[in-house]
Coordinates of C-alpha atoms in Angstrom, one line a residue:
G993 CA 66.9 -2.7 -35.4
R994 CA 66.7 -0.6 -32.2
K995 CA 64.7 -1.8 -29.2
A996 CA 62.3 1.1 -29.5
S997 CA 61.6 0.4 -33.2
P998 CA 58.7 -2.1 -32.7
G999 CA 56.9 0.1 -30.3
A1000 CA 57.3 3.2 -32.5
V1001 CA 56.0 1.2 -35.5
R1002 CA 53.0 0.0 -33.6
H1003 CA 52.2 3.5 -32.3
L1004 CA 52.4 5.1 -35.8
L1005 CA 50.2 2.3 -37.3
C1006 CA 47.7 2.8 -34.5
L1007 CA 47.5 6.5 -35.3
D1008 CA 47.3 6.0 -39.1
P1009 CA 47.1 2.4 -40.5
T1010 CA 47.5 3.7 -44.1
L1011 CA 51.2 4.2 -43.3
A1012 CA 51.6 0.5 -44.1
N1013 CA 51.1 1.4 -47.8
S1014 CA 53.4 3.4 -50.0
N1015 CA 51.2 6.5 -50.2
G1016 CA 53.3 7.9 -53.1
G1017 CA 56.6 7.1 -51.4
P1018 CA 58.6 3.9 -50.9
L1019 CA 56.8 0.9 -49.5
P1020 CA 57.7 0.3 -45.8
L1021 CA 57.9 -3.4 -46.4
R1022 CA 60.6 -2.9 -49.0
A1023 CA 62.5 -0.7 -46.6
I1024 CA 62.4 -3.6 -44.0
A1025 CA 63.6 -6.0 -46.8
D1026 CA 66.5 -3.8 -47.8
Y1027 CA 67.6 -3.4 -44.1
S1028 CA 67.3 -7.0 -43.2
Q1029 CA 69.5 -8.1 -46.1
S1030 CA 72.5 -6.8 -44.2
F1031 CA 72.1 -9.6 -41.6
K1032 CA 73.1 -12.2 -44.1
R1033 CA 76.5 -10.6 -44.7
N1034 CA 77.4 -9.4 -41.2
Q1035 CA 77.0 -12.1 -38.6
I1036 CA 77.8 -10.5 -35.3
S1037 CA 76.7 -11.1 -31.8
G1038 CA 74.1 -8.3 -31.7
D1039 CA 72.3 -9.5 -34.8
E1040 CA 70.0 -11.9 -33.0
E1041 CA 68.5 -9.0 -30.9
D1042 CA 68.2 -6.8 -34.1
K1043 CA 66.5 -9.7 -35.9
E1044 CA 63.9 -10.0 -33.2
N1045 CA 63.2 -6.2 -33.5
V1046 CA 62.9 -6.5 -37.3
Q1047 CA 60.5 -9.4 -36.9
E1048 CA 58.3 -7.5 -34.5
C1049 CA 58.3 -4.5 -36.9
L1050 CA 57.3 -6.8 -39.7
K1051 CA 54.6 -8.3 -37.6
H1052 CA 53.0 -4.9 -36.8
L1053 CA 53.3 -3.9 -40.4
L1054 CA 51.6 -7.0 -41.8
N1055 CA 48.9 -6.9 -39.1
A1056 CA 47.9 -3.4 -40.3
N1057 CA 46.2 -4.8 -43.3
P1058 CA 48.3 -3.3 -46.1
D1059 CA 47.0 -3.2 -49.6
P1060 CA 47.8 -6.4 -51.5
T1061 CA 49.5 -4.7 -54.5
A1062 CA 52.0 -6.2 -56.8
D1063 CA 54.8 -4.2 -55.1
F1064 CA 53.7 -5.6 -51.8
F1065 CA 54.1 -9.2 -52.9
T1066 CA 57.4 -8.6 -54.6
A1067 CA 58.6 -6.9 -51.5
L1068 CA 57.6 -10.0 -49.5
Q1069 CA 59.6 -12.2 -52.0
S1070 CA 62.7 -10.0 -51.6
L1071 CA 62.8 -10.6 -47.8
P1072 CA 65.7 -12.8 -46.7
E1073 CA 65.0 -16.4 -46.0
W1074 CA 65.0 -16.1 -42.2
L1075 CA 62.5 -13.3 -42.3
S1076 CA 60.4 -14.6 -45.2
E1077 CA 59.8 -17.8 -43.3
K1078 CA 58.3 -15.8 -40.5
A1079 CA 56.2 -13.7 -42.8
V1080 CA 54.5 -16.4 -44.9
V1081 CA 53.1 -18.2 -41.8
M1082 CA 51.4 -15.0 -40.4
P1083 CA 47.6 -15.3 -40.7
S1084 CA 47.3 -11.8 -42.3
V1085 CA 49.6 -12.9 -45.2
Q1086 CA 47.9 -16.2 -45.6
Y1087 CA 44.5 -14.6 -45.8
L1088 CA 45.8 -12.2 -48.6
L1089 CA 47.4 -15.2 -50.5
N1090 CA 44.1 -17.1 -50.3
E1091 CA 42.2 -14.1 -51.5
K1092 CA 44.5 -13.5 -54.4
I1093 CA 44.8 -17.1 -55.6
S1094 CA 41.0 -17.5 -55.6
Q1095 CA 40.5 -14.6 -58.0
R1096 CA 39.6 -15.3 -61.6
F1097 CA 43.0 -14.5 -63.2
P1098 CA 45.2 -16.6 -61.0
T1099 CA 42.7 -19.4 -61.1
A1100 CA 42.6 -19.2 -64.9
V1101 CA 46.4 -19.3 -65.2
L1102 CA 46.7 -22.1 -62.7
M1103 CA 44.2 -24.3 -64.6
T1104 CA 45.7 -23.3 -68.0
D1105 CA 49.1 -24.4 -66.7
F1106 CA 47.6 -27.8 -65.7
Y1107 CA 46.0 -28.3 -69.1
V1108 CA 49.1 -27.3 -71.1
I1109 CA 51.4 -29.4 -69.0
C1110 CA 49.2 -32.5 -69.4
L1111 CA 49.0 -31.8 -73.1
I1112 CA 52.8 -31.5 -73.4
I1113 CA 53.4 -34.7 -71.4
V1114 CA 50.9 -36.8 -73.4
T1115 CA 51.9 -35.5 -76.8
Y1116 CA 55.6 -35.6 -76.1
S1117 CA 55.5 -39.2 -74.7
F1118 CA 53.6 -40.4 -77.8
H1119 CA 55.6 -38.7 -80.5
V1120 CA 59.0 -39.5 -78.9
L1121 CA 58.2 -43.2 -79.2
T1122 CA 57.1 -42.7 -82.8
S1123 CA 60.2 -40.8 -83.7
I1124 CA 62.5 -43.4 -82.1
E1125 CA 60.8 -46.1 -84.2
Y1126 CA 61.3 -44.1 -87.4
R1127 CA 65.0 -43.6 -86.6
F1128 CA 65.8 -47.3 -86.1
K1129 CA 64.0 -48.4 -89.3
D1130 CA 66.1 -49.8 -92.1
S1131 CA 64.7 -47.1 -94.5
K1132 CA 65.7 -43.7 -93.2
S1133 CA 64.5 -41.6 -96.1
D1134 CA 61.9 -39.6 -94.1
I1135 CA 62.2 -39.9 -90.3
G1136 CA 60.9 -36.4 -89.4
L1137 CA 57.5 -35.8 -88.0
S1138 CA 55.1 -33.2 -89.5
F1139 CA 54.6 -29.8 -87.9
R1140 CA 50.9 -30.5 -87.7
I1141 CA 51.1 -33.4 -85.2
L1142 CA 53.9 -31.6 -83.2
S1143 CA 51.9 -28.3 -83.0
P1144 CA 50.6 -29.0 -79.5
L1145 CA 54.2 -29.1 -78.3
Y1146 CA 55.0 -25.8 -80.1
I1147 CA 51.9 -24.2 -78.6
G1148 CA 52.7 -25.4 -75.1
C1149 CA 56.3 -24.0 -75.4
A1150 CA 55.0 -20.7 -76.8
Y1151 CA 52.5 -20.4 -73.9
F1152 CA 55.1 -20.9 -71.2
L1153 CA 57.7 -18.8 -73.0
L1154 CA 55.1 -16.0 -73.2
R1155 CA 54.5 -16.3 -69.5
E1156 CA 58.2 -16.0 -68.7
I1157 CA 58.6 -13.0 -70.9
I1158 CA 55.6 -11.2 -69.5
Q1159 CA 56.8 -12.0 -66.0
M1160 CA 60.3 -10.5 -66.8
I1161 CA 58.7 -7.3 -68.2
S1162 CA 56.4 -7.0 -65.2
L1163 CA 59.3 -7.4 -62.7
I1164 CA 61.4 -4.9 -64.6
S1165 CA 58.6 -2.4 -64.5
L1166 CA 58.4 -3.0 -60.7
K1167 CA 62.3 -2.7 -60.5
S1168 CA 62.4 -6.2 -59.0
F1169 CA 64.0 -8.2 -61.8
D1170 CA 66.6 -9.5 -59.3
I1171 CA 63.8 -11.6 -57.8
Y1172 CA 63.4 -13.4 -61.1
V1173 CA 67.1 -14.1 -61.3
R1174 CA 67.4 -15.4 -57.8
D1175 CA 64.5 -17.8 -58.0
P1176 CA 65.6 -21.3 -59.1
G1177 CA 62.1 -22.1 -60.1
N1178 CA 62.2 -19.6 -62.9
W1179 CA 65.5 -21.1 -64.3
F1180 CA 63.9 -24.6 -64.1
N1181 CA 60.9 -23.3 -66.1
V1182 CA 63.3 -21.9 -68.8
A1183 CA 65.1 -25.2 -68.9
F1184 CA 61.8 -27.0 -69.3
I1185 CA 60.9 -24.8 -72.3
V1186 CA 64.4 -25.3 -73.9
F1187 CA 64.3 -29.1 -73.4
V1188 CA 60.8 -29.5 -74.9
L1189 CA 61.5 -27.1 -77.8
Y1190 CA 64.9 -28.6 -78.6
W1191 CA 63.7 -32.2 -78.8
T1192 CA 60.5 -31.2 -80.7
I1193 CA 62.7 -29.5 -83.4
L1194 CA 64.8 -32.7 -83.6
M1195 CA 61.6 -34.8 -84.0
Q1196 CA 60.4 -32.5 -86.8
T1197 CA 63.7 -32.3 -88.6
G1198 CA 64.9 -35.9 -87.9
G1199 CA 68.3 -34.6 -86.8
G1200 CA 70.6 -36.1 -84.3
E1201 CA 72.1 -39.6 -83.9
A1202 CA 69.5 -42.3 -83.0
D1203 CA 71.1 -43.5 -79.8
S1204 CA 71.8 -40.0 -78.5
F1205 CA 68.2 -39.0 -79.4
R1206 CA 66.8 -41.9 -77.4
T1207 CA 69.0 -41.2 -74.4
G1208 CA 68.3 -37.4 -74.5
T1209 CA 64.5 -37.8 -74.8
A1210 CA 64.5 -40.3 -71.9
I1211 CA 66.3 -37.8 -69.7
S1212 CA 64.0 -35.0 -70.8
V1213 CA 61.0 -37.1 -69.6
I1214 CA 62.3 -36.5 -66.1
V1215 CA 62.2 -32.8 -66.6
L1216 CA 58.6 -32.9 -67.8
Y1217 CA 57.4 -34.8 -64.8
L1218 CA 59.4 -32.6 -62.4
R1219 CA 57.6 -29.6 -64.0
F1220 CA 54.3 -31.3 -63.3
L1221 CA 55.3 -31.9 -59.6
N1222 CA 56.4 -28.2 -59.5
F1223 CA 52.9 -27.3 -60.5
L1224 CA 51.2 -29.6 -57.9
R1225 CA 53.2 -28.0 -55.1
N1226 CA 51.4 -24.7 -55.7
V1227 CA 48.0 -26.4 -55.3
S1228 CA 48.2 -28.7 -52.3
I1229 CA 50.2 -28.6 -49.1
E1230 CA 50.8 -32.3 -49.3
F1231 CA 52.7 -32.0 -52.6
A1232 CA 54.5 -29.0 -51.3
V1233 CA 55.7 -30.9 -48.2
F1234 CA 56.8 -33.8 -50.4
A1235 CA 58.8 -31.6 -52.9
G1236 CA 60.3 -29.5 -50.1
G1237 CA 61.1 -32.7 -48.1
V1238 CA 63.0 -34.2 -51.0
F1239 CA 65.2 -31.2 -51.5
Y1240 CA 65.7 -30.7 -47.7
V1241 CA 66.6 -34.4 -47.3
F1242 CA 69.1 -34.2 -50.2
R1243 CA 70.8 -31.2 -48.6
R1244 CA 71.0 -33.0 -45.3
L1245 CA 72.4 -36.1 -47.1
L1246 CA 75.0 -34.4 -49.2
A1247 CA 77.9 -35.1 -46.8
F1248 CA 76.7 -38.6 -46.1
L1249 CA 76.4 -39.4 -49.9
I1250 CA 80.0 -38.2 -50.5
V1251 CA 81.3 -40.4 -47.7
L1252 CA 79.3 -43.3 -49.0
V1253 CA 80.7 -43.0 -52.5
I1254 CA 84.2 -42.8 -51.2
I1255 CA 83.7 -46.0 -49.1
L1256 CA 82.2 -47.8 -52.1
I1257 CA 85.1 -46.7 -54.3
A1258 CA 87.6 -47.9 -51.7
F1259 CA 86.0 -51.4 -51.4
T1260 CA 85.8 -51.6 -55.2
Q1261 CA 89.5 -50.9 -55.5
M1262 CA 90.3 -53.4 -52.7
F1263 CA 88.3 -56.2 -54.4
I1264 CA 89.9 -55.4 -57.8
T1265 CA 93.4 -55.4 -56.2
D1266 CA 92.8 -58.7 -54.4
F1267 CA 91.5 -60.5 -57.4
R1268 CA 94.0 -59.1 -59.9
Q1269 CA 96.4 -61.8 -61.4
R1270 CA 94.4 -64.6 -59.9
E1271 CA 93.1 -67.4 -62.1
Y1272 CA 89.7 -65.6 -62.4
C1273 CA 91.2 -62.6 -64.1
D1274 CA 94.1 -64.1 -65.9
R1275 CA 92.3 -63.7 -69.2
F1276 CA 91.2 -60.2 -68.5
R1277 CA 92.4 -57.5 -70.8
S1278 CA 91.6 -53.8 -70.9
P1279 CA 88.6 -53.6 -73.3
P1280 CA 88.3 -51.1 -76.1
L1281 CA 86.9 -47.7 -75.3
N1282 CA 83.7 -48.4 -77.2
Q1283 CA 83.0 -51.7 -75.5
T1284 CA 80.0 -51.6 -73.1
S1285 CA 79.9 -52.9 -69.5
H1286 CA 77.6 -55.7 -70.7
A1287 CA 80.3 -56.9 -73.1
I1288 CA 82.9 -56.7 -70.4
S1289 CA 80.9 -58.9 -68.0
C1290 CA 80.0 -61.4 -70.6
G1291 CA 83.2 -61.4 -72.7
T1292 CA 86.8 -62.3 -72.1
D1293 CA 86.7 -62.1 -68.3
G1294 CA 84.2 -65.0 -68.2
G1295 CA 81.5 -63.1 -66.3
F1296 CA 83.6 -62.4 -63.2
P1297 CA 82.7 -58.9 -61.9
Y1298 CA 85.9 -57.8 -60.1
C1299 CA 88.3 -57.6 -63.1
N1300 CA 87.1 -54.2 -64.2
F1301 CA 86.5 -51.1 -62.2
W1302 CA 83.1 -50.1 -63.6
T1303 CA 81.6 -53.6 -63.3
A1304 CA 83.1 -54.0 -59.8
F1305 CA 81.7 -50.6 -58.6
L1306 CA 78.3 -51.6 -60.0
N1307 CA 78.5 -54.9 -58.2
V1308 CA 79.5 -53.3 -54.9
Y1309 CA 76.6 -50.8 -55.2
T1310 CA 74.1 -53.6 -55.8
M1311 CA 75.6 -55.4 -52.7
L1312 CA 74.6 -52.3 -50.7
L1313 CA 71.0 -52.7 -51.9
G1314 CA 71.0 -56.3 -50.9
E1315 CA 71.8 -58.2 -54.0
V1316 CA 74.8 -60.3 -52.8
D1317 CA 76.5 -63.4 -54.3
E1318 CA 78.7 -64.4 -51.3
T1319 CA 80.2 -67.4 -53.1
I1320 CA 82.5 -65.1 -55.1
F1321 CA 84.4 -64.1 -51.9
F1322 CA 85.0 -67.6 -50.6
R1323 CA 87.8 -68.0 -53.1
S1324 CA 90.1 -65.9 -51.0
T1325 CA 90.5 -65.5 -47.2
F1326 CA 91.2 -61.8 -47.5
S1327 CA 88.2 -61.3 -49.8
T1328 CA 86.0 -63.0 -47.2
I1329 CA 87.3 -60.7 -44.5
M1330 CA 86.7 -57.7 -46.7
F1331 CA 83.2 -59.0 -47.6
V1332 CA 82.3 -59.3 -43.9
L1333 CA 83.7 -55.8 -43.2
F1334 CA 81.7 -54.4 -46.1
M1335 CA 78.5 -56.0 -45.0
F1336 CA 78.9 -54.7 -41.5
L1337 CA 80.1 -51.2 -42.4
C1338 CA 77.8 -50.4 -45.4
V1339 CA 74.8 -52.7 -45.4
I1340 CA 74.2 -52.8 -41.6
L1341 CA 75.7 -49.5 -40.3
L1342 CA 75.5 -46.9 -43.1
A1343 CA 72.2 -48.2 -44.5
N1344 CA 70.5 -47.7 -41.1
V1345 CA 72.2 -44.3 -40.7
L1346 CA 70.7 -43.4 -44.1
I1347 CA 67.3 -44.5 -43.1
A1348 CA 67.5 -42.5 -39.8
I1349 CA 68.7 -39.3 -41.5
V1350 CA 65.9 -39.5 -44.2
T1351 CA 63.2 -40.2 -41.6
D1352 CA 64.4 -37.5 -39.2
S1353 CA 64.8 -34.9 -42.0
Y1354 CA 61.4 -35.6 -43.6
K1355 CA 59.8 -35.5 -40.1
V1356 CA 61.2 -32.0 -39.7
I1357 CA 59.7 -30.9 -43.0
Q1358 CA 56.3 -32.5 -42.2
E1359 CA 56.0 -31.2 -38.6
Q1360 CA 57.9 -27.9 -38.5
R1361 CA 58.4 -26.6 -42.1
A1362 CA 55.3 -27.9 -43.8
A1363 CA 53.4 -24.5 -43.6
I1364 CA 56.6 -22.6 -44.5
V1365 CA 57.2 -24.7 -47.7
F1366 CA 53.7 -24.5 -48.9
W1367 CA 53.0 -20.8 -48.3
T1368 CA 56.4 -19.8 -49.7
N1369 CA 55.5 -21.6 -53.0
R1370 CA 52.1 -20.0 -52.9
L1371 CA 53.7 -16.5 -52.4
D1372 CA 55.9 -17.1 -55.4
F1373 CA 53.0 -18.0 -57.6
V1374 CA 50.7 -15.2 -56.4
A1375 CA 53.5 -12.6 -56.7
E1376 CA 54.1 -13.8 -60.3
M1377 CA 50.4 -13.6 -61.2
D1378 CA 50.0 -10.2 -59.6
A1379 CA 53.1 -8.9 -61.4
I1380 CA 51.7 -10.1 -64.7
A1381 CA 48.2 -8.7 -64.0
N1382 CA 49.6 -5.3 -63.0
G1383 CA 52.3 -4.9 -65.7
P1384 CA 53.0 -1.7 -67.6
W1385 CA 50.3 -2.6 -70.1
K1386 CA 47.5 -2.4 -67.6
S1387 CA 47.2 1.4 -67.5
R1388 CA 47.4 1.6 -71.3
I1389 CA 44.5 -0.9 -71.7
K1390 CA 42.4 1.1 -69.1
G1391 CA 43.2 4.3 -71.0
V1392 CA 42.0 2.9 -74.3
M1393 CA 38.8 1.6 -72.6
G1394 CA 38.4 4.9 -70.8
M1395 CA 38.4 3.2 -67.4
S1396 CA 40.0 4.5 -64.2
E1397 CA 41.4 2.2 -61.5
R1398 CA 38.3 2.8 -59.3
D1399 CA 36.0 2.1 -62.2
A1400 CA 37.8 -1.1 -63.1
R1401 CA 37.6 -2.3 -59.5
R1402 CA 34.0 -1.4 -59.2
N1403 CA 33.2 -3.2 -62.5
E1404 CA 35.0 -6.3 -61.4
I1405 CA 33.2 -6.4 -58.1
S1406 CA 29.8 -5.9 -59.7
T1407 CA 30.3 -8.6 -62.3
T1408 CA 31.8 -11.3 -60.1
V1409 CA 30.9 -10.9 -56.4
A1410 CA 27.5 -9.3 -56.8
A1411 CA 26.3 -11.7 -59.6
K1412 CA 27.9 -15.1 -59.5
A1413 CA 28.4 -15.1 -55.7
E1414 CA 24.7 -14.3 -55.1
Y1415 CA 23.5 -16.9 -57.6
W1416 CA 25.6 -19.6 -56.0
K1417 CA 24.6 -18.6 -52.5
R1418 CA 20.9 -18.9 -53.5
L1419 CA 21.5 -22.4 -54.8
M1420 CA 23.3 -23.4 -51.7
D1421 CA 20.5 -22.0 -49.5
L1422 CA 18.2 -24.7 -51.0
F1423 CA 20.2 -27.4 -49.2
S1424 CA 20.8 -25.5 -46.0
D1425 CA 17.2 -25.1 -45.1
D1426 CA 15.2 -28.0 -43.6
I1427 CA 11.9 -29.0 -45.1
H1428 CA 9.2 -28.6 -42.4
E1429 CA 6.3 -29.3 -44.7
K1430 CA 4.4 -32.6 -44.6
V1431 CA 5.4 -35.3 -47.0
M1432 CA 2.1 -35.3 -48.8
S1433 CA 2.0 -31.6 -49.3
S1434 CA 2.7 -29.9 -52.7
D1435 CA 5.4 -27.6 -51.2
F1436 CA 7.4 -30.5 -50.0
W1437 CA 7.5 -32.1 -53.5
I1438 CA 8.2 -28.8 -55.2
Y1439 CA 11.1 -28.1 -52.9
T1440 CA 12.5 -31.7 -53.3
F1441 CA 12.2 -31.4 -57.1
L1442 CA 14.1 -28.1 -57.1
R1443 CA 16.9 -29.7 -55.0
F1444 CA 17.1 -32.6 -57.4
V1445 CA 17.4 -30.3 -60.5
V1446 CA 20.0 -28.1 -58.8
A1447 CA 22.1 -31.1 -57.6
V1448 CA 21.9 -33.1 -60.8
F1449 CA 21.9 -30.6 -63.6
I1450 CA 22.6 -26.9 -62.6
I1451 CA 25.6 -27.4 -60.3
P1452 CA 27.4 -30.0 -62.5
L1453 CA 26.8 -27.9 -65.6
W1454 CA 28.2 -24.8 -63.8
I1455 CA 31.2 -26.7 -62.7
L1456 CA 31.7 -28.1 -66.2
L1457 CA 31.5 -24.6 -67.7
G1458 CA 34.1 -23.5 -65.2
I1459 CA 36.4 -26.3 -66.2
L1460 CA 36.0 -25.5 -69.9
T1461 CA 36.6 -21.8 -69.3
V1462 CA 39.6 -22.4 -67.0
G1463 CA 37.6 -21.3 -63.9
W1464 CA 36.5 -18.0 -65.3
L1465 CA 32.8 -18.7 -64.9
W1466 CA 33.1 -20.3 -61.5
P1467 CA 31.6 -18.3 -58.6
P1468 CA 34.0 -16.9 -56.0
Q1469 CA 32.8 -19.4 -53.4
L1470 CA 33.8 -22.4 -55.6
R1471 CA 37.2 -21.0 -56.4
E1472 CA 37.8 -20.4 -52.7
I1473 CA 36.8 -24.0 -51.9
I1474 CA 39.2 -25.5 -54.5
F1475 CA 42.2 -23.3 -54.2
S1476 CA 42.1 -21.7 -50.8
S1477 CA 43.9 -23.4 -47.9
S1478 CA 43.3 -23.3 -44.2
V1479 CA 45.0 -20.5 -42.4
A1480 CA 47.3 -21.6 -39.6
K1481 CA 46.6 -20.0 -36.3
H1482 CA 50.1 -20.6 -35.0
S1483 CA 53.2 -20.1 -37.2
S1484 CA 55.5 -22.0 -34.9
E1485 CA 55.7 -24.2 -31.8
S1486 CA 56.8 -21.2 -29.7
Q1487 CA 53.8 -19.2 -30.8
F1488 CA 51.6 -22.1 -30.0
E1489 CA 53.0 -22.2 -26.5
D1490 CA 52.6 -18.5 -26.1
E1491 CA 49.0 -18.7 -27.2
L1492 CA 48.4 -21.6 -24.8
R1493 CA 49.9 -19.6 -22.0
K1494 CA 47.7 -16.6 -22.9
T1495 CA 44.7 -18.8 -22.9
Q1496 CA 45.6 -20.2 -19.5
V1497 CA 46.1 -16.7 -18.1
M1498 CA 42.8 -15.6 -19.6
N1499 CA 41.0 -18.6 -18.1
L1500 CA 42.6 -17.9 -14.7
Q1501 CA 41.6 -14.3 -14.9
R1502 CA 38.1 -15.3 -15.7
E1503 CA 38.0 -17.7 -12.8
V1504 CA 39.4 -15.0 -10.4
S1505 CA 36.7 -12.6 -11.7
D1506 CA 34.0 -15.2 -11.1
L1507 CA 35.3 -15.9 -7.7
K1508 CA 35.3 -12.2 -6.9
E1509 CA 31.8 -11.9 -8.1
D1510 CA 30.7 -14.9 -6.0
M1511 CA 32.4 -13.5 -2.9
A1512 CA 30.8 -10.1 -3.5
N1513 CA 27.4 -11.8 -3.8
E1514 CA 28.0 -13.7 -0.6
L1515 CA 29.1 -10.6 1.2
R1516 CA 26.1 -8.7 -0.1
S1517 CA 23.8 -11.5 1.1
D1518 CA 25.5 -11.7 4.5
R1519 CA 25.2 -7.9 4.8
I1520 CA 21.5 -8.2 4.2
H1521 CA 21.2 -11.0 6.8
V1522 CA 23.1 -8.9 9.3
V1523 CA 20.8 -5.9 8.7
Q1524 CA 17.8 -8.2 9.0
M1525 CA 19.2 -9.6 12.3
K1526 CA 19.9 -6.1 13.6
S1527 CA 16.4 -5.1 12.7
M1528 CA 15.1 -8.2 14.5
V1529 CA 17.2 -7.5 17.5
T1530 CA 15.9 -3.9 17.5
D1531 CA 12.3 -5.1 17.2
S1532 CA 12.9 -7.6 20.0
R1533 CA 14.4 -4.9 22.2
T1534 CA 11.5 -2.6 21.5
E1535 CA 9.0 -5.4 22.3
I1536 CA 10.9 -6.3 25.5
G1537 CA 11.0 -2.6 26.5
N1538 CA 7.2 -2.3 25.9
E1539 CA 6.6 -5.4 27.9
M1540 CA 8.8 -4.2 30.7
K1541 CA 6.9 -0.9 30.7
H1542 CA 3.6 -2.8 30.7
I1543 CA 4.8 -5.0 33.6
K1544 CA 6.1 -1.9 35.4
R1545 CA 2.7 -0.2 35.0
I1546 CA 0.9 -3.3 36.3
M1547 CA 3.2 -3.5 39.3
T1548 CA 2.6 0.1 40.0
M1549 CA -1.1 -0.4 39.9
L1550 CA -0.8 -3.4 42.2
F1551 CA 1.3 -1.5 44.7
E1552 CA -1.3 1.4 44.6
Q1553 CA -4.2 -1.0 45.2
Q1554 CA -2.3 -2.7 48.0
S1555 CA -1.5 0.7 49.7
T1556 CA -5.1 1.7 49.4
F1557 CA -6.3 -1.6 50.9
D1558 CA -3.9 -1.3 53.8
G1559 CA -5.0 2.3 54.5

């Protein structure tokens, strides 16, 4: 956190860029993560300057192109939020994340997740309806579903449970299990597995009360689709912005929602108090505990909504949404006054405040935190995949196969990049070159036929094979097109302004350099002209001197002839 720390880090990395890696010792990035954690606990006046120094050190470290190992990504995850938000928007980190997610293993896991989630949602939705129909039949001898038709749900739960277990083991081997515990997404994944497995077992056994089963499965559908949205936010920045925007808006609205509920309860109690013991509620009696709100509104109270708290609160809430029956409040002057006050305070004032808060909060996410939200989600997924791929079983498998780390890496490069990438590049070259042959020539028609075969048969078949093999047979270029995202050149508005100022300074320097060069050329040209003029003046003086000598000689001869004539 010292002022000289960024300069020292930059100097050391310039001397030896490999210092950004562990080199058999602790990873420098993890040391920064451990040190920066103290700023969350100790908020003092000097922290801001120390934070800036830590950010500069992190910037120099990430720009040194460290090796993208599993320990590197888990160290990035362990950074505190204020520092992680700076790291994920750095171009060097984004390039590494794009490179990792477009590899075969993360692509395969990502597509397998998509297939399994879709399978669970479709199978679950269909069999839940079937199980509900069986439970409400008159004959309840056998209401359980067979294991065979529920097997897709068990397979899906087993897949996601295996993923979570492997991730836990991998993080434990990296001594970073606290990352798993602190990530809410992991707990949500576990809750998703428990929900699906629990209701699937009840569908098979036929256990549980019918109404409770119907309510519980309806709630669990929300969990299923939230899991699907959680998957989509790892794929597209638009979904990541939406999901992040919803949570960000909810946090901003928490205080407002509490105040709104208090106001709704207050008006509900005021309306109940005002209508109590009037002729509208004379026949009202407290209903039994098992009586529903529908029975209350349609039973002894004659359908009047303000004789019971729950029906009154529901009616006030619907008034906030615009469903108003103002004739109810004309029966009492005080009720009319409260109705007008409610409409002004809640419907006009608070509703517009709600719209303003939501719009402003979502705009903040969309314009300022969109890249942070998306790349943070991508970092979590890439770190999870890298931890799984580099778990403790990796060295054992290589030992059994007799492969070293270098051999495995060389083998992977030779089979993927050198083969599939080259084939795909050759196919794309058919469409990048222009046909310069004449239309009636044989070369033109052969070239056109090859393009047709590649575009209609080979490329779609290759893409289909990749879909069937969860992306394993796709070339690297195609995986990069589908899963890679554009790298932001500027991580924040301040960096954009700094870059703009640097560009303006560079343009000014270029203009000054051009001006100096033009002035030098003009001075050089003027110097040449001056030399030429001096030469011309010298020649003119020489010529004038020669002419004067010639005139002098003529005059001398004339004087001599005249003296001779006089004599």
